[in-house]
Amino acid sequence: AQSVAQPEDQVNVAEGNPLTVKCTYSVSGNPYLFWYVQYPNRGLQFLLKYITGDNLVKGSYGFEAEFNKSQTSFHLKKPSALVSDSALYFCAVRRAGSYQLTFGKGTKLSVIP
Amino acid sequence: DVKVTQSSRYLVKRTGEKVFLECVQDMDHENMFWYRQDPGLGLRLIYFSYDVKMKEKGDIPEGYSVSREKKERFSLILESASTNQTSMYLCASSFLGTQGNEQFFGPGTRLTVL
């Protein structure tokens, strides 16, 4: 079985400040980890993924995430938040060898001007 | 760019009706997926397909069926719609395999069953 936890339903951050959206996972074997963003009334857009290699992954729109195997975490970060980053963010995990992607419940990010 | 399109953005149906949701992708992806998205529950996988005429149940297949007659098209069928199937339905596709291929999503269909 595999699961994802996003412990915060909502994160508020002031524009220009760094942001972090938290994600922890549980999976047997090697994990493939993903972050997606969803703007209102839209589908999900892929941001970044961790497959193997460097624990720090860089993605679209200045976002990055750090894979921490010992803490089973994959937190999403950005050094300086923009109002346009306000959206719903989903973390997802897939076990190596599986087709199925399991999503967290999502975290609503609000960047305050 | 990968494009995944869904036949309707908004759909209103009555209880007991048969409902078809269509999804088409233009990137020659082997894998296709149907999810439903509900507030506070995230995305839950209904069915997926890794080849034409092949399908696998996801976490919540009850009340749904699927059809994949052509590689680019994956249909979700609600045989007899019920009010608890009111939801946002998202289609996705990806390249073959169980490696780290990301999924590409369509814009979603918001279905209301009255």
mmCIF file of C-alpha atoms in Angstrom:
data_model
loop_
_atom_site.group_PDB
_atom_site.id
_atom_site.type_symbol
_atom_site.label_atom_id
_atom_site.label_comp_id
_atom_site.label_asym_id
_atom_site.label_seq_id
_atom_site.Cartn_x
_atom_site.Cartn_y
_atom_site.Cartn_z
ATOM 1 C CA ALA A 1 0.000 0.000 0.000
ATOM 2 C CA GLN A 2 1.062 3.572 -0.541
ATOM 3 C CA SER A 3 -0.181 6.814 0.950
ATOM 4 C CA VAL A 4 0.526 10.524 1.043
ATOM 5 C CA ALA A 5 -0.129 12.999 3.821
ATOM 6 C CA GLN A 6 -0.339 16.731 3.372
ATOM 7 C CA PRO A 7 -0.721 17.882 6.975
ATOM 8 C CA GLU A 8 -1.859 21.428 6.207
ATOM 9 C CA ASP A 9 -5.176 22.092 4.499
ATOM 10 C CA GLN A 10 -4.173 25.712 3.966
ATOM 11 C CA VAL A 11 -0.939 27.694 3.986
ATOM 12 C CA ASN A 12 -0.878 31.495 4.022
ATOM 13 C CA VAL A 13 2.278 33.400 3.147
ATOM 14 C CA ALA A 14 3.070 37.019 2.397
ATOM 15 C CA GLU A 15 4.229 37.906 -1.083
ATOM 16 C CA GLY A 16 8.017 37.878 -1.286
ATOM 17 C CA ASN A 17 8.433 35.493 1.644
ATOM 18 C CA PRO A 18 9.641 31.913 1.247
ATOM 19 C CA LEU A 19 6.977 29.247 1.117
ATOM 20 C CA THR A 20 6.895 25.583 2.094
ATOM 21 C CA VAL A 21 4.140 23.078 1.424
ATOM 22 C CA LYS A 22 4.638 19.866 3.352
ATOM 23 C CA CYS A 23 4.301 16.283 2.156
ATOM 24 C CA THR A 24 5.123 12.955 3.755
ATOM 25 C CA TYR A 25 4.665 9.576 2.141
ATOM 26 C CA SER A 26 4.506 5.895 2.905
ATOM 27 C CA VAL A 27 5.429 3.290 0.305
ATOM 28 C CA SER A 28 7.194 -0.043 0.149
ATOM 29 C CA GLY A 29 10.241 -0.019 -2.041
ATOM 30 C CA ASN A 30 11.621 2.935 -3.949
ATOM 31 C CA PRO A 31 9.263 5.894 -4.326
ATOM 32 C CA TYR A 32 8.637 8.135 -7.275
ATOM 33 C CA LEU A 33 7.370 11.479 -5.950
ATOM 34 C CA PHE A 34 5.506 14.254 -7.753
ATOM 35 C CA TRP A 35 4.084 17.703 -7.146
ATOM 36 C CA TYR A 36 1.161 19.098 -9.123
ATOM 37 C CA VAL A 37 -0.595 22.465 -8.996
ATOM 38 C CA GLN A 38 -4.256 23.166 -9.742
ATOM 39 C CA TYR A 39 -5.611 26.609 -10.523
ATOM 40 C CA PRO A 40 -9.359 27.242 -10.087
ATOM 41 C CA ASN A 41 -11.546 25.275 -12.489
ATOM 42 C CA ARG A 42 -8.529 23.744 -14.189
ATOM 43 C CA GLY A 43 -6.891 20.352 -14.398
ATOM 44 C CA LEU A 44 -3.644 19.540 -12.636
ATOM 45 C CA GLN A 45 -0.329 20.812 -13.963
ATOM 46 C CA PHE A 46 2.902 18.928 -13.334
ATOM 47 C CA LEU A 47 5.507 20.901 -11.342
ATOM 48 C CA LEU A 48 8.363 18.524 -10.580
ATOM 49 C CA LYS A 49 9.300 14.964 -9.725
ATOM 50 C CA TYR A 50 11.867 12.924 -7.849
ATOM 51 C CA ILE A 51 12.927 9.648 -9.435
ATOM 52 C CA THR A 52 16.480 9.065 -8.291
ATOM 53 C CA GLY A 53 19.725 10.940 -7.812
ATOM 54 C CA ASP A 54 20.050 14.408 -6.356
ATOM 55 C CA ASN A 55 17.704 14.919 -3.422
ATOM 56 C CA LEU A 56 16.994 18.518 -4.413
ATOM 57 C CA VAL A 57 14.754 18.699 -7.435
ATOM 58 C CA LYS A 58 14.040 21.883 -9.361
ATOM 59 C CA GLY A 59 10.855 22.361 -11.326
ATOM 60 C CA SER A 60 8.605 24.835 -13.066
ATOM 61 C CA TYR A 61 7.910 28.432 -11.964
ATOM 62 C CA GLY A 62 10.871 28.530 -9.537
ATOM 63 C CA PHE A 63 9.621 25.704 -7.336
ATOM 64 C CA GLU A 64 11.880 23.064 -5.846
ATOM 65 C CA ALA A 65 11.452 20.097 -3.549
ATOM 66 C CA GLU A 66 13.737 18.128 -1.307
ATOM 67 C CA PHE A 67 13.529 14.371 -0.999
ATOM 68 C CA ASN A 68 14.357 13.176 2.514
ATOM 69 C CA LYS A 69 14.397 9.404 2.716
ATOM 70 C CA SER A 70 14.904 9.143 6.471
ATOM 71 C CA GLN A 71 11.950 11.430 7.182
ATOM 72 C CA THR A 72 9.919 10.109 4.208
ATOM 73 C CA SER A 73 9.213 13.676 3.187
ATOM 74 C CA PHE A 74 9.096 15.618 -0.062
ATOM 75 C CA HIS A 75 8.356 19.242 0.851
ATOM 76 C CA LEU A 76 7.721 21.803 -1.867
ATOM 77 C CA LYS A 77 9.546 25.125 -1.551
ATOM 78 C CA LYS A 78 9.977 28.454 -3.254
ATOM 79 C CA PRO A 79 12.348 31.210 -2.103
ATOM 80 C CA SER A 80 10.024 34.108 -2.858
ATOM 81 C CA ALA A 81 6.256 33.677 -3.194
ATOM 82 C CA LEU A 82 4.159 35.438 -5.819
ATOM 83 C CA VAL A 83 0.451 36.221 -5.626
ATOM 84 C CA SER A 84 0.073 34.155 -8.789
ATOM 85 C CA ASP A 85 1.321 31.082 -6.882
ATOM 86 C CA SER A 86 -2.001 30.975 -5.038
ATOM 87 C CA ALA A 87 -3.529 27.626 -5.961
ATOM 88 C CA LEU A 88 -4.168 24.090 -4.757
ATOM 89 C CA TYR A 89 -1.065 21.901 -4.515
ATOM 90 C CA PHE A 90 -1.031 18.116 -4.603
ATOM 91 C CA CYS A 91 1.755 15.743 -3.657
ATOM 92 C CA ALA A 92 1.677 12.229 -5.149
ATOM 93 C CA VAL A 93 3.636 8.997 -4.821
ATOM 94 C CA ARG A 94 4.057 5.918 -6.958
ATOM 95 C CA ARG A 95 5.832 2.783 -5.890
ATOM 96 C CA ALA A 96 8.431 1.546 -8.364
ATOM 97 C CA GLY A 97 6.790 -1.150 -10.463
ATOM 98 C CA SER A 98 3.248 0.136 -9.968
ATOM 99 C CA TYR A 99 1.023 2.030 -12.384
ATOM 100 C CA GLN A 100 -0.976 3.670 -9.648
ATOM 101 C CA LEU A 101 -0.306 7.206 -8.487
ATOM 102 C CA THR A 102 -1.642 8.040 -5.024
ATOM 103 C CA PHE A 103 -2.420 11.684 -4.260
ATOM 104 C CA GLY A 104 -2.571 13.620 -1.039
ATOM 105 C CA LYS A 105 -5.678 15.603 -0.190
ATOM 106 C CA GLY A 106 -4.165 18.857 -1.337
ATOM 107 C CA THR A 107 -2.965 22.073 0.304
ATOM 108 C CA LYS A 108 -4.464 25.421 -0.565
ATOM 109 C CA LEU A 109 -1.754 28.049 -0.826
ATOM 110 C CA SER A 110 -2.744 31.686 -0.455
ATOM 111 C CA VAL A 111 -0.122 34.354 -1.119
ATOM 112 C CA ILE A 112 -1.145 37.646 0.404
ATOM 113 C CA PRO A 113 -0.090 40.872 -1.333
ATOM 114 C CA ASP B 1 2.880 20.282 -25.624
ATOM 115 C CA VAL B 2 0.850 17.338 -24.478
ATOM 116 C CA LYS B 3 -2.807 17.939 -24.843
ATOM 117 C CA VAL B 4 -5.502 16.029 -23.004
ATOM 118 C CA THR B 5 -9.032 17.097 -23.810
ATOM 119 C CA GLN B 6 -12.304 16.177 -22.175
ATOM 120 C CA SER B 7 -15.612 16.320 -23.981
ATOM 121 C CA SER B 8 -17.407 18.642 -21.567
ATOM 122 C CA ARG B 9 -16.387 21.149 -18.899
ATOM 123 C CA TYR B 10 -19.775 21.080 -17.198
ATOM 124 C CA LEU B 11 -22.474 18.436 -17.337
ATOM 125 C CA VAL B 12 -25.845 18.137 -15.601
ATOM 126 C CA LYS B 13 -27.646 14.797 -15.609
ATOM 127 C CA ARG B 14 -30.582 13.227 -13.838
ATOM 128 C CA THR B 15 -30.502 10.245 -11.503
ATOM 129 C CA GLY B 16 -30.626 7.001 -13.438
ATOM 130 C CA GLU B 17 -29.306 8.399 -16.702
ATOM 131 C CA LYS B 18 -26.402 6.762 -18.509
ATOM 132 C CA VAL B 19 -23.492 9.182 -18.702
ATOM 133 C CA PHE B 20 -20.476 9.116 -20.999
ATOM 134 C CA LEU B 21 -17.352 11.144 -20.282
ATOM 135 C CA GLU B 22 -14.841 11.210 -23.113
ATOM 136 C CA CYS B 23 -11.116 11.858 -22.960
ATOM 137 C CA VAL B 24 -8.698 12.211 -25.854
ATOM 138 C CA GLN B 25 -4.915 12.657 -25.770
ATOM 139 C CA ASP B 26 -2.685 13.566 -28.670
ATOM 140 C CA MET B 27 0.743 12.387 -27.475
ATOM 141 C CA ASP B 28 0.504 8.695 -28.290
ATOM 142 C CA HIS B 29 0.538 7.804 -24.583
ATOM 143 C CA GLU B 30 -0.080 4.203 -23.675
ATOM 144 C CA ASN B 31 -1.443 4.823 -20.177
ATOM 145 C CA MET B 32 -4.707 6.619 -19.498
ATOM 146 C CA PHE B 33 -6.464 7.249 -16.193
ATOM 147 C CA TRP B 34 -9.775 8.441 -14.783
ATOM 148 C CA TYR B 35 -9.934 10.151 -11.378
ATOM 149 C CA ARG B 36 -12.608 11.874 -9.403
ATOM 150 C CA GLN B 37 -11.778 14.875 -7.255
ATOM 151 C CA ASP B 38 -13.806 15.798 -4.192
ATOM 152 C CA PRO B 39 -13.032 18.526 -1.630
ATOM 153 C CA GLY B 40 -11.023 17.194 1.269
ATOM 154 C CA LEU B 41 -10.484 13.840 -0.411
ATOM 155 C CA GLY B 42 -7.991 14.752 -3.102
ATOM 156 C CA LEU B 43 -7.915 12.682 -6.278
ATOM 157 C CA ARG B 44 -9.035 9.080 -6.236
ATOM 158 C CA LEU B 45 -8.352 6.673 -9.081
ATOM 159 C CA ILE B 46 -11.410 5.094 -10.668
ATOM 160 C CA TYR B 47 -9.905 3.085 -13.543
ATOM 161 C CA PHE B 48 -6.814 3.051 -15.667
ATOM 162 C CA SER B 49 -5.735 1.499 -18.930
ATOM 163 C CA TYR B 50 -2.233 0.633 -20.106
ATOM 164 C CA ASP B 51 -3.194 -0.491 -23.610
ATOM 165 C CA VAL B 52 -6.103 -0.616 -26.021
ATOM 166 C CA LYS B 53 -8.904 -2.796 -24.658
ATOM 167 C CA MET B 54 -7.007 -3.264 -21.384
ATOM 168 C CA LYS B 55 -8.319 -1.862 -18.120
ATOM 169 C CA GLU B 56 -7.607 -2.133 -14.433
ATOM 170 C CA LYS B 57 -9.712 -1.103 -11.461
ATOM 171 C CA GLY B 58 -8.477 1.679 -9.285
ATOM 172 C CA ASP B 59 -9.512 2.493 -5.733
ATOM 173 C CA ILE B 60 -13.179 3.345 -6.367
ATOM 174 C CA PRO B 61 -14.488 1.516 -9.472
ATOM 175 C CA GLU B 62 -17.983 0.794 -8.135
ATOM 176 C CA GLY B 63 -20.693 2.367 -10.267
ATOM 177 C CA TYR B 64 -18.322 3.054 -13.161
ATOM 178 C CA SER B 65 -17.060 1.282 -16.247
ATOM 179 C CA VAL B 66 -14.579 2.280 -18.942
ATOM 180 C CA SER B 67 -13.893 1.687 -22.585
ATOM 181 C CA ARG B 68 -10.701 2.023 -24.601
ATOM 182 C CA GLU B 69 -11.232 1.071 -28.212
ATOM 183 C CA LYS B 70 -8.527 3.364 -29.597
ATOM 184 C CA LYS B 71 -5.201 4.330 -28.126
ATOM 185 C CA GLU B 72 -5.972 8.029 -27.938
ATOM 186 C CA ARG B 73 -9.446 7.759 -26.410
ATOM 187 C CA PHE B 74 -10.572 6.613 -22.965
ATOM 188 C CA SER B 75 -14.214 6.793 -21.951
ATOM 189 C CA LEU B 76 -15.733 6.707 -18.489
ATOM 190 C CA ILE B 77 -19.288 5.407 -18.258
ATOM 191 C CA LEU B 78 -21.764 5.844 -15.440
ATOM 192 C CA GLU B 79 -24.334 3.153 -16.172
ATOM 193 C CA SER B 80 -26.985 4.671 -13.915
ATOM 194 C CA ALA B 81 -25.959 8.006 -12.479
ATOM 195 C CA SER B 82 -26.573 8.686 -8.806
ATOM 196 C CA THR B 83 -26.321 11.867 -6.766
ATOM 197 C CA ASN B 84 -23.205 10.617 -4.972
ATOM 198 C CA GLN B 85 -21.420 10.646 -8.316
ATOM 199 C CA THR B 86 -21.642 14.418 -8.445
ATOM 200 C CA SER B 87 -17.974 15.362 -8.648
ATOM 201 C CA MET B 88 -15.119 16.719 -10.736
ATOM 202 C CA TYR B 89 -13.788 14.057 -13.110
ATOM 203 C CA LEU B 90 -10.226 14.288 -14.355
ATOM 204 C CA CYS B 91 -8.629 12.313 -17.145
ATOM 205 C CA ALA B 92 -4.858 11.860 -17.405
ATOM 206 C CA SER B 93 -2.361 10.130 -19.670
ATOM 207 C CA SER B 94 1.298 9.121 -19.534
ATOM 208 C CA PHE B 95 3.879 7.094 -21.376
ATOM 209 C CA LEU B 96 4.045 3.367 -20.843
ATOM 210 C CA GLY B 97 5.674 1.850 -17.866
ATOM 211 C CA THR B 98 5.861 2.088 -14.158
ATOM 212 C CA GLN B 99 8.887 4.322 -14.013
ATOM 213 C CA GLY B 100 8.854 7.971 -13.228
ATOM 214 C CA ASN B 101 6.674 9.180 -16.081
ATOM 215 C CA GLU B 102 4.488 12.065 -15.010
ATOM 216 C CA GLN B 103 0.816 12.129 -15.852
ATOM 217 C CA PHE B 104 -0.705 14.903 -17.945
ATOM 218 C CA PHE B 105 -4.197 16.017 -17.022
ATOM 219 C CA GLY B 106 -7.188 17.285 -18.913
ATOM 220 C CA PRO B 107 -9.174 20.337 -17.737
ATOM 221 C CA GLY B 108 -11.785 18.242 -15.952
ATOM 222 C CA THR B 109 -15.531 17.712 -16.248
ATOM 223 C CA ARG B 110 -17.712 18.951 -13.425
ATOM 224 C CA LEU B 111 -20.646 16.566 -13.301
ATOM 225 C CA THR B 112 -23.805 17.331 -11.359
ATOM 226 C CA VAL B 113 -26.374 14.569 -10.915
ATOM 227 C CA LEU B 114 -29.799 15.815 -9.855
#
